[in-house]
Coordinates of C-alpha atoms in Angstrom, one line a residue:
M1 CA -7.2 -12.8 -82.2
S2 CA -10.2 -12.8 -84.4
Y3 CA -13.5 -14.7 -84.1
D4 CA -14.3 -17.7 -86.4
I5 CA -17.9 -16.2 -86.8
K6 CA -19.1 -12.8 -85.8
I7 CA -22.8 -12.1 -85.8
V8 CA -23.4 -8.3 -85.9
G9 CA -26.3 -5.9 -85.5
G10 CA -28.8 -8.5 -84.4
T11 CA -31.3 -8.7 -81.5
I12 CA -30.1 -11.3 -78.9
V13 CA -32.7 -13.6 -77.3
D14 CA -30.5 -15.7 -74.9
G15 CA -33.1 -18.5 -74.4
T16 CA -33.5 -18.0 -70.7
G17 CA -36.6 -15.9 -71.0
A18 CA -34.8 -12.7 -70.3
P19 CA -35.6 -9.6 -72.2
R20 CA -34.0 -9.3 -75.7
Y21 CA -31.2 -6.8 -76.3
R22 CA -29.2 -5.4 -79.3
G23 CA -25.6 -6.8 -79.6
D24 CA -23.1 -8.9 -81.4
V25 CA -22.0 -12.5 -80.9
G26 CA -18.3 -13.8 -81.2
I27 CA -17.7 -17.4 -81.8
R28 CA -14.3 -19.0 -81.6
D29 CA -13.2 -22.7 -81.3
G30 CA -16.8 -23.9 -81.2
Q31 CA -17.8 -21.8 -78.3
V32 CA -19.6 -18.4 -77.6
V33 CA -16.7 -16.1 -76.5
A34 CA -18.3 -12.8 -76.8
L35 CA -22.0 -11.7 -76.2
G36 CA -23.4 -8.1 -76.6
D37 CA -20.0 -6.5 -77.1
A38 CA -17.7 -8.2 -79.6
P39 CA -14.8 -6.0 -80.3
E40 CA -12.7 -8.2 -82.5
D41 CA -12.9 -9.0 -86.2
G42 CA -14.6 -12.1 -87.6
R43 CA -13.3 -14.4 -90.2
M44 CA -16.9 -14.9 -91.2
V45 CA -19.5 -12.1 -90.5
V46 CA -23.0 -12.5 -90.4
D47 CA -25.2 -9.4 -90.7
A48 CA -28.2 -9.9 -88.5
T49 CA -29.6 -6.4 -88.7
G50 CA -33.4 -6.7 -88.1
K51 CA -33.1 -10.4 -87.1
M52 CA -33.2 -12.5 -83.9
V53 CA -30.1 -14.2 -82.7
C54 CA -30.9 -17.1 -80.3
P55 CA -29.7 -20.6 -79.2
G56 CA -30.2 -23.5 -81.5
F57 CA -33.5 -25.2 -81.0
V58 CA -33.8 -28.5 -78.9
D59 CA -36.2 -31.1 -80.2
I60 CA -36.7 -33.7 -77.4
H61 CA -39.1 -36.0 -79.3
T62 CA -37.7 -37.5 -82.5
H63 CA -37.3 -40.9 -84.0
Y64 CA -34.1 -40.5 -86.1
D65 CA -32.5 -43.6 -84.5
A66 CA -32.2 -45.4 -87.7
Q67 CA -32.3 -42.5 -90.2
V68 CA -29.2 -40.9 -88.8
L69 CA -27.3 -43.9 -90.1
W70 CA -28.1 -42.9 -93.7
D71 CA -28.9 -39.4 -93.4
R72 CA -26.2 -37.7 -91.4
M73 CA -27.7 -34.4 -92.1
L74 CA -30.9 -35.4 -90.2
T75 CA -33.3 -33.7 -92.7
I76 CA -35.4 -31.8 -92.1
S77 CA -34.7 -30.7 -88.5
P78 CA -31.8 -28.3 -89.0
W79 CA -33.7 -26.6 -91.9
H80 CA -36.1 -25.4 -89.0
G81 CA -33.3 -24.3 -86.7
V82 CA -32.9 -27.6 -84.6
T83 CA -29.4 -28.0 -83.5
T84 CA -30.1 -30.8 -80.9
A85 CA -32.3 -33.8 -81.1
V86 CA -33.2 -36.6 -78.7
V87 CA -33.9 -40.1 -80.1
G88 CA -35.1 -43.3 -78.5
N89 CA -38.4 -41.9 -77.5
C90 CA -41.7 -43.9 -76.6
G91 CA -39.5 -46.9 -75.7
F92 CA -38.3 -47.5 -79.4
G93 CA -34.9 -47.7 -80.9
I94 CA -32.6 -50.0 -82.7
A95 CA -30.4 -51.1 -79.8
P96 CA -29.8 -53.3 -78.2
T97 CA -30.8 -55.7 -81.0
R98 CA -29.5 -59.2 -81.7
P99 CA -28.8 -59.9 -85.4
D100 CA -31.7 -62.4 -85.5
H101 CA -34.2 -59.9 -84.2
R102 CA -33.3 -57.0 -86.5
R103 CA -36.2 -57.6 -88.8
L104 CA -38.6 -57.8 -86.1
I105 CA -37.4 -54.5 -84.6
L106 CA -37.7 -53.0 -88.0
Q107 CA -41.2 -54.4 -88.5
T108 CA -42.2 -52.9 -85.1
L109 CA -40.9 -49.5 -86.3
E110 CA -42.8 -50.0 -89.5
N111 CA -46.1 -50.5 -87.7
V112 CA -45.9 -48.2 -84.7
E113 CA -43.9 -45.4 -86.3
G114 CA -45.2 -45.5 -89.8
M115 CA -41.7 -46.1 -91.2
S116 CA -41.0 -47.8 -94.5
L117 CA -39.7 -51.3 -93.9
D118 CA -38.0 -51.2 -97.3
A119 CA -36.3 -48.0 -96.5
L120 CA -35.2 -49.1 -93.1
E121 CA -33.8 -52.4 -94.5
K122 CA -32.0 -50.6 -97.4
G123 CA -30.8 -47.8 -95.2
L124 CA -29.3 -50.0 -92.5
G125 CA -28.1 -52.8 -94.7
D126 CA -27.3 -56.3 -93.5
D127 CA -24.5 -55.5 -91.1
W128 CA -25.6 -52.7 -88.7
G129 CA -22.2 -52.6 -87.0
F130 CA -23.5 -52.8 -83.4
E131 CA -25.6 -55.0 -81.2
T132 CA -25.5 -53.6 -77.7
F133 CA -26.6 -50.0 -76.7
P134 CA -23.1 -48.9 -75.8
E135 CA -22.0 -50.1 -79.3
Y136 CA -24.8 -48.2 -80.9
L137 CA -23.6 -44.9 -79.2
D138 CA -20.0 -45.7 -80.4
A139 CA -21.3 -46.3 -83.8
L140 CA -23.2 -42.9 -83.8
E141 CA -20.0 -41.1 -82.7
R142 CA -17.9 -42.7 -85.4
H143 CA -20.6 -42.1 -88.0
G144 CA -21.0 -38.4 -87.3
M145 CA -24.0 -36.2 -87.7
A146 CA -24.9 -32.6 -88.5
I147 CA -26.6 -31.8 -85.3
N148 CA -26.1 -32.8 -81.7
M149 CA -27.9 -36.1 -80.6
G150 CA -28.9 -37.3 -77.1
V151 CA -30.1 -41.0 -77.0
L152 CA -32.7 -42.6 -74.7
L153 CA -32.5 -46.2 -74.0
G154 CA -35.9 -47.9 -75.1
H155 CA -37.8 -50.5 -73.3
T156 CA -39.0 -52.3 -76.5
P157 CA -35.6 -53.2 -77.9
L158 CA -34.3 -53.9 -74.4
R159 CA -37.2 -56.4 -73.6
M160 CA -36.8 -58.2 -76.9
Y161 CA -33.0 -58.3 -76.5
V162 CA -33.5 -60.3 -73.2
M163 CA -36.8 -62.1 -73.8
G164 CA -36.8 -62.7 -77.6
E165 CA -40.2 -63.1 -79.1
D166 CA -41.7 -63.9 -75.7
A167 CA -41.4 -60.0 -75.2
V168 CA -44.6 -59.5 -76.9
E169 CA -46.4 -62.4 -75.1
R170 CA -45.9 -62.2 -71.4
A171 CA -44.7 -60.7 -68.3
A172 CA -40.9 -60.9 -67.5
T173 CA -39.5 -63.2 -64.9
P174 CA -37.6 -61.7 -61.9
E175 CA -34.4 -63.0 -63.6
E176 CA -35.2 -61.2 -66.9
V177 CA -36.1 -58.0 -65.0
A178 CA -32.8 -58.1 -63.3
Q179 CA -30.9 -58.7 -66.5
M180 CA -32.7 -55.7 -68.1
R181 CA -32.0 -53.5 -65.2
E182 CA -28.3 -54.2 -65.5
L183 CA -28.5 -53.3 -69.2
V184 CA -30.2 -50.0 -68.4
R185 CA -27.4 -49.3 -66.0
E186 CA -24.8 -50.2 -68.6
G187 CA -26.6 -47.9 -71.1
L188 CA -26.7 -45.0 -68.7
E189 CA -23.1 -45.2 -67.8
A190 CA -22.3 -45.5 -71.4
G191 CA -24.0 -42.1 -72.1
A192 CA -27.9 -42.6 -72.5
V193 CA -29.8 -39.3 -71.4
G194 CA -32.4 -41.6 -69.8
F195 CA -34.8 -44.6 -70.2
S196 CA -38.0 -44.5 -72.1
T197 CA -41.1 -46.8 -72.2
S198 CA -44.7 -46.8 -73.5
K199 CA -48.1 -48.2 -72.5
A200 CA -49.9 -46.3 -75.3
I201 CA -52.9 -48.2 -76.7
T202 CA -51.9 -47.0 -80.1
H203 CA -48.5 -48.7 -80.1
W204 CA -48.9 -52.0 -82.0
G205 CA -45.9 -53.8 -83.5
Y206 CA -45.2 -56.6 -85.9
N207 CA -47.9 -59.2 -86.7
G208 CA -50.6 -57.1 -84.9
K209 CA -48.9 -57.7 -81.6
P210 CA -48.6 -55.1 -78.9
V211 CA -45.2 -53.6 -78.7
P212 CA -43.0 -55.3 -76.0
S213 CA -43.2 -52.6 -73.4
R214 CA -46.9 -52.8 -73.2
L215 CA -46.6 -56.3 -71.8
A216 CA -44.5 -55.0 -68.9
E217 CA -46.0 -54.8 -65.5
I218 CA -45.6 -51.7 -63.4
D219 CA -43.2 -53.5 -61.1
E220 CA -40.9 -54.2 -64.1
I221 CA -41.1 -50.5 -65.2
E222 CA -40.2 -49.4 -61.7
E223 CA -37.1 -51.7 -61.6
L224 CA -35.9 -50.7 -65.0
A225 CA -36.3 -47.0 -63.8
S226 CA -34.3 -47.4 -60.6
P227 CA -30.8 -47.1 -62.3
V228 CA -31.8 -43.7 -63.5
G229 CA -32.0 -42.5 -59.8
D230 CA -28.6 -44.1 -59.2
V231 CA -26.6 -43.2 -62.3
G232 CA -28.5 -40.1 -63.6
G233 CA -30.7 -39.2 -66.5
M234 CA -34.5 -38.8 -66.9
L235 CA -37.4 -40.9 -67.9
Q236 CA -39.6 -40.4 -71.1
V237 CA -42.8 -42.3 -71.0
N238 CA -46.0 -42.7 -73.1
V239 CA -48.9 -43.2 -70.7
G240 CA -51.7 -45.6 -71.3
P241 CA -54.2 -47.7 -69.3
G242 CA -53.0 -48.4 -65.8
F243 CA -49.9 -46.1 -66.4
Y244 CA -50.4 -42.5 -65.8
L245 CA -49.9 -39.9 -62.9
K246 CA -51.0 -42.2 -60.2
E247 CA -48.3 -44.7 -61.3
L248 CA -45.6 -42.2 -62.2
A249 CA -45.6 -40.4 -58.9
P250 CA -44.1 -43.2 -57.1
I251 CA -41.4 -43.8 -59.7
A252 CA -40.6 -40.0 -59.5
R253 CA -40.2 -40.4 -55.7
R254 CA -38.2 -43.4 -55.9
T255 CA -35.7 -42.2 -58.4
G256 CA -35.7 -38.5 -57.7
R257 CA -35.5 -37.8 -61.4
Q258 CA -37.5 -36.0 -64.0
I259 CA -40.3 -37.7 -66.0
S260 CA -41.6 -36.3 -69.2
W261 CA -44.7 -37.9 -70.5
T262 CA -46.2 -38.0 -73.9
A263 CA -48.5 -36.3 -74.6
M264 CA -51.0 -33.7 -73.4
L265 CA -53.2 -33.1 -76.4
T266 CA -56.5 -31.3 -76.6
G267 CA -59.4 -33.7 -77.2
L268 CA -57.5 -36.5 -75.4
F269 CA -59.3 -35.9 -72.0
G270 CA -62.7 -34.7 -73.0
P271 CA -63.7 -31.0 -73.2
G272 CA -61.7 -28.9 -70.8
G273 CA -59.9 -32.0 -69.7
H274 CA -56.4 -30.5 -70.2
R275 CA -57.1 -28.1 -67.4
K276 CA -57.6 -30.9 -64.9
Q277 CA -54.4 -32.4 -66.0
L278 CA -52.5 -29.1 -65.6
D279 CA -53.9 -28.6 -62.2
R280 CA -52.8 -32.2 -61.1
T281 CA -49.4 -31.6 -62.7
A282 CA -49.1 -28.3 -60.6
E283 CA -50.0 -30.2 -57.4
L284 CA -47.3 -32.8 -58.1
A285 CA -44.8 -30.0 -58.8
E286 CA -45.5 -28.4 -55.4
E287 CA -44.7 -31.9 -53.9
G288 CA -41.3 -31.7 -55.6
L289 CA -42.2 -34.2 -58.2
R290 CA -41.0 -33.2 -61.6
I291 CA -43.6 -35.0 -63.9
V292 CA -43.6 -32.8 -67.0
P293 CA -46.3 -33.3 -69.8
Q294 CA -45.1 -32.7 -73.4
V295 CA -47.4 -30.5 -75.4
A296 CA -47.6 -29.9 -79.2
C297 CA -48.1 -26.6 -80.9
R298 CA -49.6 -28.0 -84.0
P299 CA -52.8 -30.1 -84.6
L300 CA -52.0 -33.8 -84.7
N301 CA -52.6 -34.4 -88.4
F302 CA -52.2 -37.7 -90.0
E303 CA -52.0 -38.5 -93.7
F304 CA -52.9 -42.2 -94.2
Q305 CA -54.1 -44.8 -96.5
F306 CA -56.5 -47.5 -95.5
E307 CA -53.7 -49.9 -96.3
A308 CA -52.4 -48.9 -92.9
P309 CA -54.8 -46.4 -91.3
F310 CA -52.8 -45.3 -88.3
P311 CA -55.4 -42.9 -86.7
F312 CA -57.8 -45.8 -86.3
E313 CA -55.6 -48.8 -85.6
A314 CA -56.1 -48.6 -81.9
M315 CA -59.8 -49.2 -82.4
P316 CA -60.5 -53.0 -82.1
M317 CA -62.2 -53.2 -85.5
F318 CA -59.0 -51.9 -87.1
S319 CA -56.5 -53.5 -84.8
E320 CA -58.0 -56.9 -85.6
L321 CA -57.4 -56.3 -89.3
G322 CA -53.8 -55.9 -88.7
A323 CA -53.2 -59.6 -88.0
G324 CA -55.2 -60.7 -91.1
T325 CA -54.5 -61.0 -94.8
R326 CA -54.8 -58.1 -97.1
A327 CA -57.7 -60.0 -99.0
A328 CA -59.5 -60.1 -95.6
R329 CA -58.9 -56.3 -95.1
L330 CA -60.3 -55.5 -98.5
A331 CA -63.3 -57.7 -97.9
K332 CA -64.1 -55.9 -94.7
Y333 CA -63.8 -52.5 -96.2
A334 CA -66.4 -53.5 -98.8
D335 CA -68.8 -55.1 -96.4
P336 CA -71.9 -52.8 -95.7
A337 CA -72.3 -54.5 -92.4
W338 CA -68.8 -53.8 -91.2
R339 CA -69.0 -50.2 -92.5
Q340 CA -72.2 -49.8 -90.4
Q341 CA -70.3 -51.0 -87.3
V342 CA -67.6 -48.4 -88.0
R343 CA -70.4 -45.8 -88.1
D344 CA -71.9 -47.2 -84.7
T345 CA -68.6 -47.6 -82.8
L346 CA -65.9 -45.3 -84.4
I347 CA -67.8 -42.2 -85.5
P348 CA -69.3 -41.5 -82.0
V349 CA -65.7 -41.5 -80.6
L350 CA -64.3 -39.4 -83.3
V351 CA -66.9 -36.8 -83.5
G352 CA -66.8 -34.7 -86.7
W353 CA -63.9 -36.7 -88.1
A354 CA -65.1 -36.2 -91.7
D355 CA -65.4 -32.5 -91.3
R356 CA -61.7 -32.7 -90.1
T357 CA -60.6 -34.9 -92.9
T358 CA -59.1 -33.8 -96.3
I359 CA -58.8 -35.9 -99.6
A360 CA -55.1 -35.6 -100.0
V361 CA -54.4 -38.0 -103.0
Y362 CA -57.0 -39.4 -105.3
P363 CA -55.7 -40.1 -108.8
P364 CA -59.0 -40.9 -110.5
E365 CA -60.3 -37.5 -109.7
P366 CA -57.5 -35.0 -108.9
A367 CA -60.0 -32.2 -108.7
L368 CA -61.1 -33.8 -105.4
E369 CA -57.7 -33.5 -103.9
E370 CA -57.2 -31.1 -101.0
R371 CA -61.0 -30.9 -100.6
N372 CA -62.9 -31.6 -97.4
L373 CA -64.3 -35.2 -97.3
A374 CA -67.6 -34.2 -95.6
E375 CA -68.2 -31.4 -98.2
V376 CA -67.5 -33.7 -101.0
A377 CA -69.8 -36.4 -99.5
R378 CA -72.7 -33.8 -99.3
E379 CA -72.2 -32.8 -102.9
L380 CA -72.4 -36.4 -104.0
G381 CA -75.2 -37.2 -101.6
A382 CA -73.0 -39.9 -100.0
D383 CA -72.3 -41.0 -96.5
P384 CA -68.7 -39.7 -95.7
T385 CA -67.7 -43.2 -94.3
D386 CA -68.9 -44.9 -97.4
L387 CA -67.2 -42.4 -99.6
A388 CA -63.8 -42.9 -98.0
F389 CA -63.9 -46.7 -98.3
D390 CA -65.1 -46.5 -101.8
M391 CA -62.3 -44.1 -102.7
A392 CA -59.8 -46.5 -100.9
L393 CA -61.1 -49.6 -102.8
K394 CA -61.3 -47.9 -106.2
T395 CA -57.6 -47.1 -105.9
D396 CA -56.4 -50.5 -104.4
L397 CA -56.0 -48.6 -101.0
K398 CA -53.7 -46.0 -102.6
A399 CA -55.9 -43.0 -101.9
R400 CA -54.7 -40.7 -99.1
F401 CA -56.6 -38.9 -96.5
R402 CA -55.4 -36.2 -93.9
T403 CA -57.2 -35.9 -90.7
A404 CA -56.8 -33.8 -87.7
V405 CA -57.1 -36.2 -84.9
L406 CA -56.3 -34.4 -81.8
N407 CA -55.0 -31.0 -80.6
T408 CA -57.4 -28.8 -82.5
D409 CA -58.6 -26.5 -79.7
E410 CA -56.3 -23.4 -80.0
D411 CA -57.5 -21.8 -76.8
A412 CA -56.4 -24.9 -74.9
I413 CA -53.1 -25.2 -76.8
G414 CA -52.3 -21.7 -75.8
E415 CA -53.1 -22.4 -72.2
M416 CA -50.8 -25.5 -72.3
L417 CA -47.9 -23.7 -74.0
L418 CA -48.1 -21.0 -71.3
D419 CA -48.2 -23.3 -68.4
P420 CA -44.8 -23.3 -66.6
N421 CA -45.0 -27.1 -65.9
T422 CA -45.2 -28.2 -69.5
V423 CA -42.5 -28.8 -72.2
L424 CA -42.9 -28.3 -76.0
G425 CA -42.3 -31.8 -77.6
L426 CA -43.9 -34.4 -79.9
S427 CA -42.5 -33.3 -83.3
D428 CA -42.0 -37.0 -84.0
A429 CA -39.4 -36.1 -86.5
G430 CA -38.2 -39.1 -88.4
A431 CA -41.4 -41.2 -87.7
H432 CA -44.7 -41.3 -89.6
A433 CA -42.8 -39.8 -92.5
S434 CA -45.4 -40.5 -95.2
Q435 CA -48.2 -39.5 -92.8
L436 CA -47.3 -36.3 -91.1
C437 CA -44.5 -33.6 -91.0
D438 CA -44.2 -31.9 -87.7
A439 CA -40.3 -31.5 -87.7
C440 CA -41.3 -27.9 -88.6
F441 CA -42.9 -27.2 -85.2
S442 CA -40.3 -24.7 -84.3
T443 CA -40.9 -22.3 -87.2
H444 CA -44.7 -22.9 -86.8
L445 CA -44.4 -21.9 -83.1
L446 CA -42.6 -18.7 -84.0
S447 CA -44.9 -17.8 -86.8
H448 CA -48.2 -18.8 -85.5
W449 CA -48.0 -18.6 -81.8
V450 CA -45.6 -15.7 -81.5
R451 CA -46.2 -13.5 -84.5
E452 CA -49.7 -14.1 -85.7
K453 CA -51.5 -14.8 -82.5
G454 CA -49.3 -13.1 -79.9
V455 CA -49.9 -15.8 -77.3
L456 CA -46.2 -16.0 -76.6
T457 CA -43.6 -13.3 -76.7
I458 CA -40.5 -13.9 -78.6
E459 CA -38.6 -14.5 -75.4
Q460 CA -41.2 -17.0 -74.3
G461 CA -41.2 -18.8 -77.7
V462 CA -37.5 -19.0 -77.8
R463 CA -37.3 -20.4 -74.3
A464 CA -39.9 -22.9 -75.2
L465 CA -37.7 -24.1 -78.0
T466 CA -34.2 -24.0 -76.2
S467 CA -33.6 -23.9 -72.5
R468 CA -36.9 -25.4 -71.3
P469 CA -36.7 -28.6 -73.3
A470 CA -32.9 -28.8 -72.5
E471 CA -33.4 -28.6 -68.8
V472 CA -36.2 -31.2 -68.7
F473 CA -34.1 -33.7 -70.5
G474 CA -30.8 -33.0 -68.6
I475 CA -29.0 -31.4 -71.7
D476 CA -27.1 -28.9 -69.5
D477 CA -24.8 -27.3 -72.0
R478 CA -27.3 -26.4 -74.7
G479 CA -30.4 -24.1 -75.1
R480 CA -28.8 -20.8 -73.8
L481 CA -26.5 -18.2 -75.4
E482 CA -23.9 -17.7 -72.8
I483 CA -20.2 -17.2 -72.9
G484 CA -18.4 -20.4 -72.5
L485 CA -21.1 -22.6 -73.9
P486 CA -21.1 -24.4 -77.2
A487 CA -22.1 -22.1 -80.0
D488 CA -25.4 -23.6 -81.3
V489 CA -27.0 -20.4 -82.8
V490 CA -30.0 -19.7 -84.9
V491 CA -30.4 -16.4 -86.8
F492 CA -34.1 -15.8 -87.9
D493 CA -36.4 -13.1 -89.4
P494 CA -39.3 -12.6 -86.9
S495 CA -41.3 -11.0 -89.6
T496 CA -41.2 -13.9 -92.0
I497 CA -40.2 -17.1 -90.2
A498 CA -42.7 -19.9 -91.0
A499 CA -43.0 -23.6 -92.1
A500 CA -43.9 -23.9 -95.8
P501 CA -46.7 -26.0 -96.9
I502 CA -46.0 -29.6 -96.8
K503 CA -44.9 -31.5 -99.9
R504 CA -44.4 -35.2 -100.7
V505 CA -40.9 -36.3 -101.9
H506 CA -39.4 -39.7 -102.6
D507 CA -35.9 -39.4 -101.2
L508 CA -35.7 -42.1 -98.6
P509 CA -33.7 -45.3 -99.3
G510 CA -35.3 -47.3 -102.1
G511 CA -37.2 -44.3 -103.2
A512 CA -39.7 -44.3 -100.3
D513 CA -41.8 -41.4 -99.8
R514 CA -42.2 -38.9 -97.0
L515 CA -43.6 -35.4 -96.3
Q516 CA -41.4 -32.5 -96.0
S517 CA -41.7 -28.7 -95.2
D518 CA -39.2 -26.1 -96.1
A519 CA -38.3 -23.4 -93.6
V520 CA -38.9 -19.7 -94.3
G521 CA -37.0 -16.9 -92.5
I522 CA -34.1 -18.9 -91.1
D523 CA -30.9 -17.0 -92.1
A524 CA -28.4 -19.1 -90.3
V525 CA -28.0 -22.3 -88.4
I526 CA -24.6 -22.7 -86.5
V527 CA -23.8 -26.1 -84.7
N528 CA -20.7 -26.1 -82.3
G529 CA -19.3 -23.0 -84.0
T530 CA -19.7 -24.3 -87.6
M531 CA -22.0 -22.7 -90.1
L532 CA -24.3 -25.7 -91.0
R533 CA -26.9 -23.8 -93.1
R534 CA -27.2 -20.2 -94.5
N535 CA -30.2 -18.8 -96.3
G536 CA -31.7 -22.2 -96.7
I537 CA -28.5 -23.9 -98.2
D538 CA -26.2 -26.4 -96.5
Q539 CA -22.8 -25.1 -96.0
V540 CA -21.0 -28.3 -95.2
D541 CA -20.4 -31.5 -97.3
P542 CA -22.8 -34.2 -96.1
A543 CA -20.1 -36.8 -96.8
G544 CA -17.4 -34.8 -94.9
A545 CA -16.7 -33.9 -91.3
L546 CA -19.8 -32.7 -89.6
P547 CA -20.2 -30.5 -86.4
G548 CA -22.8 -32.4 -84.5
R549 CA -21.8 -34.2 -81.4
L550 CA -23.1 -37.2 -79.4
L551 CA -24.3 -35.9 -76.0
R552 CA -23.4 -38.5 -73.7
R553 CA -25.6 -38.1 -70.5
G554 CA -26.7 -34.8 -72.0
R555 CA -23.4 -33.3 -72.7
V556 CA -20.2 -33.4 -74.7
P557 CA -17.7 -35.2 -72.3
Q558 CA -15.0 -33.0 -70.9
A559 CA -16.4 -30.0 -72.7
G560 CA -14.7 -26.9 -71.0
R561 CA -16.2 -23.6 -70.3
L562 CA -14.4 -20.4 -71.0
A563 CA -14.2 -17.5 -68.6
A564 CA -16.0 -14.3 -69.7
E565 CA -13.8 -12.1 -71.8

């Protein structure tokens, strides 16, 4: 009997961190059936000479919840070797949602995740085809997808489902908490990989209101987390004021489950602050509490317009503008006194922001594009804050700026990537599409941190992309090359793998724009034994049968395992 796909001549990196070795891979009926020695013929043969053969990458922090329903290929993640993605992060999602709350949920995603409302509405249409969380999972399964998907049940849609618009105004009553707790249990039993919530001060929803989860008291969060301890799963949380390690530790003790929090970024805790966080995380781990910070391997860059200045919207001066009219926003931007307030309050917090800011799009003078804001201001003898607002007003707020907000200390990032108690995450794929593109985090890690800087070995880099995120999120049949496991495989060239420069395209529903990065050096992406992409070209019909599977509770139900041949 021959293999469906045989990969020959490559160097196998199995995802566990074990040393690489030369060998072949045999794939049949969607599973790895031979590893190292693969003596049979293959109906499709992939020559991996000089290449690395590893498990498909696992992206635990995406926001494809809506996009998957119009883009079954989940672009651009599989381009960069991702074969499994988790949605429902940060307490967000689109289920459960009552029909009369749909626009409010989409407006929340528009504000907090930088999504185009027009694209969301055109992509999802009038009839979503589901209301409850179990119905959403069933809809995903019927719809099909190119890569595997695990789904977290988000606190924000859950709270709105039970409380209506009161969800953004007040604490929940005991009766409402009890109702939400039972819906969490229902969602976990239906297949959620866990429950997610957020207290992040940057998370503002529709009409300038905080997202519903931010109104939840700690007792509510603890109650909603309790079914995870009974049924299984994990917790993904965005920390915020009054909701950090001190509050997470009792939840971890009560549930006995893993918690992954977003995010440990350099610059967030002051100079050297990441070291204190790592030390405290290690102490908790010694107590047996699995509270795992997510870390990012790229600077947190945002491309924004002052129409919706996401990097600054948590600042009171900007958050207040969110509830006003556009005319009021324009008036503030032009007001010299308001600008001085920005200089007095914002600039001391975001030290050196102009030096980290690039003029991305400025139609009146294209020669200024891709130039540093501070440098241009010096040439013009202008204050950089005044220059930025003047450019915004001159273009009716259409000028774009790109700024590195956090995670710019590479020495500290290297420490965090190497720490055994962290997990690589925060790609935010599917979110902030017109502002950033970190869905290419995997190719960036292997090019920058493995090949160029040598901070990670190939074995360490592959483990960070595969088995480590899988184990933290309870996805137990992915992230390793092992006989009997599903054949999610990536073949890449370690000498060329990279993320290409970011470009802007207009391919979302309604022609909305987003940023994209092509992948370099990815030879093959295989999902459940099906060749999904080869040499940068899709090998499946996006409108036909697709190989991705819904991972209910972190696995394909009743997926069998083969004995070693």
